[in-house]
PDB file of C-alpha atoms in Angstrom:
ATOM      1  CA  MET A   1      31.895-178.327  10.838  1.00 66.00           C
ATOM      2  CA  LYS A   2      29.575-177.885   7.855  1.00 81.00           C
ATOM      3  CA  LYS A   3      30.878-179.069   4.504  1.00 84.00           C
ATOM      4  CA  ASN A   4      30.951-176.818   1.407  1.00 86.00           C
ATOM      5  CA  LEU A   5      30.411-173.687   3.502  1.00 90.00           C
ATOM      6  CA  HIS A   6      33.793-171.997   3.089  1.00 88.00           C
ATOM      7  CA  PRO A   7      35.625-171.293  -0.177  1.00 88.00           C
ATOM      8  CA  SER A   8      38.777-173.250  -0.859  1.00 89.00           C
ATOM      9  CA  TYR A   9      42.000-171.708   0.441  1.00 92.00           C
ATOM     10  CA  ARG A  10      44.884-172.308  -1.966  1.00 95.00           C
ATOM     11  CA  PRO A  11      48.111-170.742  -3.287  1.00 96.00           C
ATOM     12  CA  VAL A  12      47.586-167.716  -5.562  1.00 96.00           C
ATOM     13  CA  VAL A  13      50.091-165.358  -7.228  1.00 96.00           C
ATOM     14  CA  PHE A  14      49.405-161.631  -6.871  1.00 96.00           C
ATOM     15  CA  ARG A  15      51.196-159.700  -9.602  1.00 94.00           C
ATOM     16  CA  ASP A  16      51.806-155.959 -10.075  1.00 91.00           C
ATOM     17  CA  PRO A  17      52.579-155.657 -13.801  1.00 89.00           C
ATOM     18  CA  SER A  18      53.590-151.984 -13.594  1.00 85.00           C
ATOM     19  CA  ALA A  19      56.391-152.735 -11.115  1.00 86.00           C
ATOM     20  CA  GLY A  20      57.319-156.244 -12.265  1.00 89.00           C
ATOM     21  CA  PHE A  21      56.577-157.580  -8.770  1.00 91.00           C
ATOM     22  CA  ALA A  22      54.879-160.888  -7.941  1.00 94.00           C
ATOM     23  CA  LEU A  23      54.025-162.526  -4.620  1.00 93.00           C
ATOM     24  CA  LEU A  24      52.958-166.112  -3.992  1.00 96.00           C
ATOM     25  CA  THR A  25      50.616-166.413  -1.038  1.00 96.00           C
ATOM     26  CA  ARG A  26      47.433-168.223  -0.060  1.00 96.00           C
ATOM     27  CA  SER A  27      43.979-166.816  -0.773  1.00 96.00           C
ATOM     28  CA  THR A  28      40.369-167.683  -1.545  1.00 94.00           C
ATOM     29  CA  LEU A  29      40.345-165.554  -4.719  1.00 93.00           C
ATOM     30  CA  THR A  30      39.832-167.338  -8.004  1.00 90.00           C
ATOM     31  CA  SER A  31      41.154-166.513 -11.451  1.00 93.00           C
ATOM     32  CA  SER A  32      40.884-168.076 -14.883  1.00 95.00           C
ATOM     33  CA  ARG A  33      44.452-166.987 -15.764  1.00 96.00           C
ATOM     34  CA  THR A  34      47.493-168.910 -14.571  1.00 96.00           C
ATOM     35  CA  VAL A  35      51.241-168.349 -14.366  1.00 95.00           C
ATOM     36  CA  GLU A  36      54.176-170.695 -13.933  1.00 96.00           C
ATOM     37  CA  TRP A  37      56.030-169.875 -10.714  1.00 95.00           C
ATOM     38  CA  GLU A  38      59.742-170.291  -9.921  1.00 95.00           C
ATOM     39  CA  ASP A  39      59.180-173.756  -8.490  1.00 95.00           C
ATOM     40  CA  GLY A  40      57.827-174.998 -11.836  1.00 96.00           C
ATOM     41  CA  ARG A  41      54.206-175.289 -10.676  1.00 96.00           C
ATOM     42  CA  THR A  42      51.291-173.409 -12.227  1.00 97.00           C
ATOM     43  CA  TYR A  43      49.195-171.135  -9.999  1.00 97.00           C
ATOM     44  CA  PRO A  44      46.211-168.839 -10.579  1.00 96.00           C
ATOM     45  CA  VAL A  45      47.338-165.218 -11.014  1.00 96.00           C
ATOM     46  CA  VAL A  46      45.532-162.034  -9.919  1.00 95.00           C
ATOM     47  CA  ASP A  47      46.815-158.726 -11.304  1.00 93.00           C
ATOM     48  CA  VAL A  48      46.685-155.785  -8.902  1.00 90.00           C
ATOM     49  CA  ASP A  49      47.000-152.074  -9.680  1.00 86.00           C
ATOM     50  CA  VAL A  50      49.108-151.107  -6.666  1.00 83.00           C
ATOM     51  CA  SER A  51      51.506-153.116  -4.504  1.00 83.00           C
ATOM     52  CA  SER A  52      54.242-152.328  -2.024  1.00 76.00           C
ATOM     53  CA  ALA A  53      56.657-152.178  -4.976  1.00 78.00           C
ATOM     54  CA  SER A  54      54.738-149.393  -6.733  1.00 76.00           C
ATOM     55  CA  HIS A  55      52.901-147.461  -3.993  1.00 69.00           C
ATOM     56  CA  PRO A  56      54.552-144.069  -3.286  1.00 65.00           C
ATOM     57  CA  PHE A  57      54.282-144.506   0.493  1.00 67.00           C
ATOM     58  CA  TYR A  58      56.424-147.659   0.452  1.00 62.00           C
ATOM     59  CA  THR A  59      58.832-146.539  -2.252  1.00 64.00           C
ATOM     60  CA  GLY A  60      59.509-143.107  -0.725  1.00 67.00           C
ATOM     61  CA  ARG A  61      58.646-141.295  -3.936  1.00 67.00           C
ATOM     62  CA  SER A  62      55.615-139.468  -2.551  1.00 62.00           C
ATOM     63  CA  ARG A  63      55.180-135.791  -3.310  1.00 63.00           C
ATOM     64  CA  VAL A  64      53.001-133.205  -1.673  1.00 63.00           C
ATOM     65  CA  LEU A  65      51.298-131.137  -4.338  1.00 65.00           C
ATOM     66  CA  ASP A  66      49.878-127.866  -3.078  1.00 64.00           C
ATOM     67  CA  THR A  67      49.018-125.956  -6.223  1.00 63.00           C
ATOM     68  CA  GLU A  68      46.641-123.496  -4.606  1.00 69.00           C
ATOM     69  CA  GLY A  69      48.803-122.460  -1.656  1.00 74.00           C
ATOM     70  CA  ARG A  70      46.418-123.787   0.979  1.00 77.00           C
ATOM     71  CA  VAL A  71      49.193-124.735   3.388  1.00 76.00           C
ATOM     72  CA  GLU A  72      50.790-121.304   3.162  1.00 78.00           C
ATOM     73  CA  ARG A  73      47.422-119.580   3.564  1.00 78.00           C
ATOM     74  CA  PHE A  74      46.678-121.688   6.657  1.00 80.00           C
ATOM     75  CA  ASN A  75      50.076-120.895   8.137  1.00 80.00           C
ATOM     76  CA  GLN A  76      49.547-117.175   7.509  1.00 81.00           C
ATOM     77  CA  ARG A  77      46.172-117.186   9.253  1.00 83.00           C
ATOM     78  CA  TYR A  78      46.756-119.577  12.126  1.00 86.00           C
ATOM     79  CA  GLY A  79      50.465-120.282  12.224  1.00 77.00           C
ATOM     80  CA  ARG A  80      52.885-118.900  14.756  1.00 66.00           C
ATOM     81  CA  LYS A  81      54.484-115.664  13.732  1.00 57.00           C
TER      82      LYS A  81
END
């Protein structure tokens, strides 16, 4: 196997600041910022915008917004009467 071909694979913390959720996993991503984890070690941290703790699909807080009545109009035209 060729040396220095693949990036290093190491523990990284992915953090969702809006939900207060953090996950320690392994990744090839790099970051200049670090965080101290529960085990007392320091790991690189990558902040993400959306995680399973904040995404509406996983939290069950999703809403269907139909402001123009497209669903009703479709049902009137093609729906069963």
